[in-house]
Tab-separated table of C-alpha atoms in Angstrom:
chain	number	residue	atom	x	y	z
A	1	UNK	CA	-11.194	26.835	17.076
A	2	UNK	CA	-13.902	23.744	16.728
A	3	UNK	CA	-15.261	22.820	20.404
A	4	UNK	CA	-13.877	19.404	21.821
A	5	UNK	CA	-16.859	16.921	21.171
A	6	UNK	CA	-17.151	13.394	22.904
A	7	UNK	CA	-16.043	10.566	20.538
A	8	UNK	CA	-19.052	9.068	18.914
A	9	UNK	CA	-19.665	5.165	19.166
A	10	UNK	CA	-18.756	4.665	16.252
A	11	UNK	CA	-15.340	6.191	16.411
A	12	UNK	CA	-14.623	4.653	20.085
A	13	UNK	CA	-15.574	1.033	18.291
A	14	UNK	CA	-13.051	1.654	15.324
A	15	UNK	CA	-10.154	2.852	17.946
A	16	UNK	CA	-10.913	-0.087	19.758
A	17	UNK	CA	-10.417	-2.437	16.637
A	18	UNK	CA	-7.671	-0.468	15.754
A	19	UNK	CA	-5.911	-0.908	18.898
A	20	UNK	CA	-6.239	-4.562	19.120
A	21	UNK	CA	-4.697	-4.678	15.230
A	22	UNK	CA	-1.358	-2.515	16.518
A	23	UNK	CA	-1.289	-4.558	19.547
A	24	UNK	CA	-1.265	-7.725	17.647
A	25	UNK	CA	1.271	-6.396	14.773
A	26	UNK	CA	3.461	-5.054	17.813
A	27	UNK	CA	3.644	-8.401	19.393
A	28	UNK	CA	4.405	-9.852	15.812
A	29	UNK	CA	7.333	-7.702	15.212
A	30	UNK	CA	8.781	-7.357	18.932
A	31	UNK	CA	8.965	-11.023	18.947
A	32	UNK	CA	10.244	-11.254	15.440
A	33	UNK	CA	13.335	-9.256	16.515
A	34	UNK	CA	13.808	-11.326	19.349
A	35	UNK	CA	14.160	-14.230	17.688
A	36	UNK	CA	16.247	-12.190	14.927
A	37	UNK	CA	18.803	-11.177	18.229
A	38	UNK	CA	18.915	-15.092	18.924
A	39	UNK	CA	19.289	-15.764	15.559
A	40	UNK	CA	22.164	-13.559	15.084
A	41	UNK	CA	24.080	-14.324	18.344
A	42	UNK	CA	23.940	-18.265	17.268
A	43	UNK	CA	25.231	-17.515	13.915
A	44	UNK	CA	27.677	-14.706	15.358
A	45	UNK	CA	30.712	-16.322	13.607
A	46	UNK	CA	29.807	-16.732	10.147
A	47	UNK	CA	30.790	-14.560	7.243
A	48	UNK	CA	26.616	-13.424	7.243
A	49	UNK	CA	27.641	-11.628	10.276
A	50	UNK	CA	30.365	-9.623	9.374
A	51	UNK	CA	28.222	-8.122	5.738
A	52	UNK	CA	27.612	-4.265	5.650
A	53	UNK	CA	24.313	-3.011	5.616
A	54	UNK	CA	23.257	-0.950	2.560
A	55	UNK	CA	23.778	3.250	3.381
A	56	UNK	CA	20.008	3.454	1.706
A	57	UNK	CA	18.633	1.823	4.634
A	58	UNK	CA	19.425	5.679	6.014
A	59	UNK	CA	17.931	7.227	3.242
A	60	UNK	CA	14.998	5.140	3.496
A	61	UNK	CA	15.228	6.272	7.545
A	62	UNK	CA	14.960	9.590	6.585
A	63	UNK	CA	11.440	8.886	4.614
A	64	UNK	CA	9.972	7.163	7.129
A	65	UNK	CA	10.438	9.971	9.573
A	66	UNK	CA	9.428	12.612	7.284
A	67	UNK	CA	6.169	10.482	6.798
A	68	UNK	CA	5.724	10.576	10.684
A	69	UNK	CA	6.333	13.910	10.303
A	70	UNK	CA	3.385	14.935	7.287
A	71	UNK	CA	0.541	12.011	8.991
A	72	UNK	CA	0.915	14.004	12.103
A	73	UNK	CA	0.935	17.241	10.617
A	74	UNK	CA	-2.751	15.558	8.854
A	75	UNK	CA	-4.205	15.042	12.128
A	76	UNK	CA	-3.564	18.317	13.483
A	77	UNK	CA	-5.208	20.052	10.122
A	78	UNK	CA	-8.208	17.960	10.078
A	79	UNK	CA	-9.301	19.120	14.043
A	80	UNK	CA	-9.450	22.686	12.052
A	81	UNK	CA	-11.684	21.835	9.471
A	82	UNK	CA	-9.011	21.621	7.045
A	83	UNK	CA	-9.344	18.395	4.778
A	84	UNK	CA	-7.898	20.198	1.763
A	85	UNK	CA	-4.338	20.768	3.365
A	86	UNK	CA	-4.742	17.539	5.330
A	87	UNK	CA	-5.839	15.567	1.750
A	88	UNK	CA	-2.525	17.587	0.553
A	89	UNK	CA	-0.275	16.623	3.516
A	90	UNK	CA	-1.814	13.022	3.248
A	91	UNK	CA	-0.670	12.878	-0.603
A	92	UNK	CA	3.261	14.279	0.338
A	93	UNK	CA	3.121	11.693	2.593
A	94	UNK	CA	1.929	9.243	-0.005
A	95	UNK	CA	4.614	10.031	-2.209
A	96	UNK	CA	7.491	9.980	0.383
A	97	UNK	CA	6.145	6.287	0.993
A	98	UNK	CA	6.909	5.871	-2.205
A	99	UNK	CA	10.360	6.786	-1.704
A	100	UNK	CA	10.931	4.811	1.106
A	101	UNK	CA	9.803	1.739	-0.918
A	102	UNK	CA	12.461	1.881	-3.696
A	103	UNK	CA	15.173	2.985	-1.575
A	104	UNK	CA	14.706	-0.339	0.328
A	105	UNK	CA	14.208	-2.334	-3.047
A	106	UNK	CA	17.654	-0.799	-4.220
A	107	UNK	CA	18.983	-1.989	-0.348
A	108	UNK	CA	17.426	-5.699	-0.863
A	109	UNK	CA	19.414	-5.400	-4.397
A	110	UNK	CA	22.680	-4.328	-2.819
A	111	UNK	CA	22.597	-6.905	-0.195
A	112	UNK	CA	21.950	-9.621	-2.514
A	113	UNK	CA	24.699	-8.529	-4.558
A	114	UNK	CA	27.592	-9.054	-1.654
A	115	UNK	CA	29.393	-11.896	-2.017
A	116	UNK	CA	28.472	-13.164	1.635
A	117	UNK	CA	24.566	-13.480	0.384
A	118	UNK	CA	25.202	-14.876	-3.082
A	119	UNK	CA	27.002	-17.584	-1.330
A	120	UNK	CA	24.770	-18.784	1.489
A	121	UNK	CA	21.475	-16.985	0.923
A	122	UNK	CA	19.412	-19.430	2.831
A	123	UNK	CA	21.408	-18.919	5.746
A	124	UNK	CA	22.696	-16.646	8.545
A	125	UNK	CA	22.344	-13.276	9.522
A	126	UNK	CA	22.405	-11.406	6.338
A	127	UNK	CA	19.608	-12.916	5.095
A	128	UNK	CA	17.448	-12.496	8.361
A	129	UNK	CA	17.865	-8.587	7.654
A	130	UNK	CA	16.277	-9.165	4.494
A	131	UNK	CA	13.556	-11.421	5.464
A	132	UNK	CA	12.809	-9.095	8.253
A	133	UNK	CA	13.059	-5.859	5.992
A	134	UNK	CA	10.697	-7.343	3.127
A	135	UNK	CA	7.992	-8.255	6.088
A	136	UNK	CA	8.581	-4.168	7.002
A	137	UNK	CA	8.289	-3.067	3.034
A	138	UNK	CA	4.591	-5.279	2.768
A	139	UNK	CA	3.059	-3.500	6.022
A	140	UNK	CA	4.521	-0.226	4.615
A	141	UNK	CA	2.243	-1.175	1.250
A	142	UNK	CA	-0.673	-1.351	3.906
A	143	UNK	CA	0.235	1.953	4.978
A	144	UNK	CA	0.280	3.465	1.267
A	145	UNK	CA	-3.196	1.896	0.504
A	146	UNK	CA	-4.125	3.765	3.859
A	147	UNK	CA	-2.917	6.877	3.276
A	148	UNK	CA	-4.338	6.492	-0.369
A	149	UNK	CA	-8.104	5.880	0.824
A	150	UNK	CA	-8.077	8.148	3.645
A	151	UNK	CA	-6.198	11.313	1.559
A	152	UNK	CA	-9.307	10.743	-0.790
A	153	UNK	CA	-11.828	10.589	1.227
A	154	UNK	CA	-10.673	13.689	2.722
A	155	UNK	CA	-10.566	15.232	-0.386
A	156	UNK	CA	-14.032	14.353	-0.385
A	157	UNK	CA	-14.736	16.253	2.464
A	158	UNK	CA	-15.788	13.117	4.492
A	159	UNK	CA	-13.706	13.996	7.565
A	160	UNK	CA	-14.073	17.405	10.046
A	161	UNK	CA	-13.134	17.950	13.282
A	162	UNK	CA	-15.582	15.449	14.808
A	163	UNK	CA	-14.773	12.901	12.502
A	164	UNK	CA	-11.036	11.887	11.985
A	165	UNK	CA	-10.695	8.789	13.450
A	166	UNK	CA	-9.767	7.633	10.180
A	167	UNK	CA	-7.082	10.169	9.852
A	168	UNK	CA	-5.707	9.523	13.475
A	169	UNK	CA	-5.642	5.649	13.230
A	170	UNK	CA	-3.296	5.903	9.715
A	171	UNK	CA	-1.324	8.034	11.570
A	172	UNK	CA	-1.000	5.945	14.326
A	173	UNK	CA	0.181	3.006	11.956
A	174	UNK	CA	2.717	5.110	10.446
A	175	UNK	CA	4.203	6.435	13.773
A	176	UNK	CA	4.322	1.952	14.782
A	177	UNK	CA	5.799	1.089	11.768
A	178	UNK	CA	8.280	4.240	12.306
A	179	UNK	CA	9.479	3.054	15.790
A	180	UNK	CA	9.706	-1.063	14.255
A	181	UNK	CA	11.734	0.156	11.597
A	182	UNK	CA	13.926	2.329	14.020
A	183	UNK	CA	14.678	-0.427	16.253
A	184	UNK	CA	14.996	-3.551	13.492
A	185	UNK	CA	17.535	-0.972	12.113
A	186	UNK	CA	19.290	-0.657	15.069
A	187	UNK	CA	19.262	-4.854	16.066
A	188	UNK	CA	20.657	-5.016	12.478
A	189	UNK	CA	23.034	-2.327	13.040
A	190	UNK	CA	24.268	-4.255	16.345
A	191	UNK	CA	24.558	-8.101	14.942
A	192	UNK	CA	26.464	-7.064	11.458
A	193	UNK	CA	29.341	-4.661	10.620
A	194	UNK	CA	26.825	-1.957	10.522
A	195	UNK	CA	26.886	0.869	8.099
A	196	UNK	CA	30.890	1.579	6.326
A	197	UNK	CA	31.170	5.564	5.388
């Protein structure tokens, strides 16, 4: 097992950038859903309210976690010296972010389609969730581009067990925009007429 080494400059610099970009994306989306809860209790008695949310927002639940799952899985294979499995891991994950993508373009779709959004789409609560799941989907395309670079320059053999910053701070994005997604899903759950099975 590779000794514990103290993080170089360069690597405390980067997690210090990095920091300040989560902190600034999690005041972004924290107050974002704030507003959304205002939002939604103002317009509490429209039709909007009372629309179904799309059962592929689950499926598209389900990727996200199993992303979480594979990025942290990469960090753990990279402290071993590992950068071929962790390029590999970093390329599942890649692929399940591809996943999660279409499943919530086929959601957008199917919530467009309801009669409630064709009707008054620049209003209400129904289209909130979709304003506020689109500005998810385009940080989720920042986390494919990262998981992209960084699973090739693994594959390059650019990262080892004293350098992985790179590999930690996508991870770290993935795990934030796991827990935003996981509660936006559950303000939406709690302002429509949730999921109907």
């Amino acid at each position: 097992m590779p000794e514990r080494t103290v993080p170089q400059p360069l690597d405390r610099q980067q997690w210090q950038g990095a920091a300040l970009f989560l902190a600034s994306l999690f005041m972004f989306f924290v107050s974002s859903i704030i507003l959304y809860f205002l939002y939604a209790y103002w317009r509490r008695d429209e039709p909007q309210a009372a629309m179904e949310l799309p059962g592929m927002f689950l499926i598209s639940t389900v990727a996200l976690l199993g992303i979480s799952v594979l990025v942290h899985k990469a960090t753990k294979l990279v402290r071993r010296d590992r950068c071929s499995a962790t390029a590999t891991v970093l390329g599942l994950a890649t692929v399940l972010s591809f996943v999660f993508m279409v499943a919530q373009g086929y959601s957008m779709w199917q919530m467009l389609q309801t009669p409630q959004m064709r009707n008054g789409f620049y209003q209400g609560v129904g289209s909130m969730v979709v304003v506020l799941a689109i500005l998810h989907a385009l940080h989720v395309v920042g986390g494919i581009i990262a998981l992209g670079l960084v699973g090739a320059r693994c594959y390059e053999g650019r990262y080892d067990h004293e350098r992985h910053g790179a590999v930690d701070f996508a991870a770290a994005y993935w795990h934030f925009l796991d827990l935003v997604w996981l509660f936006m899903l559950a303000a939406f759950w709690s302002t429509t007429a949730g999921f109907n099975f």
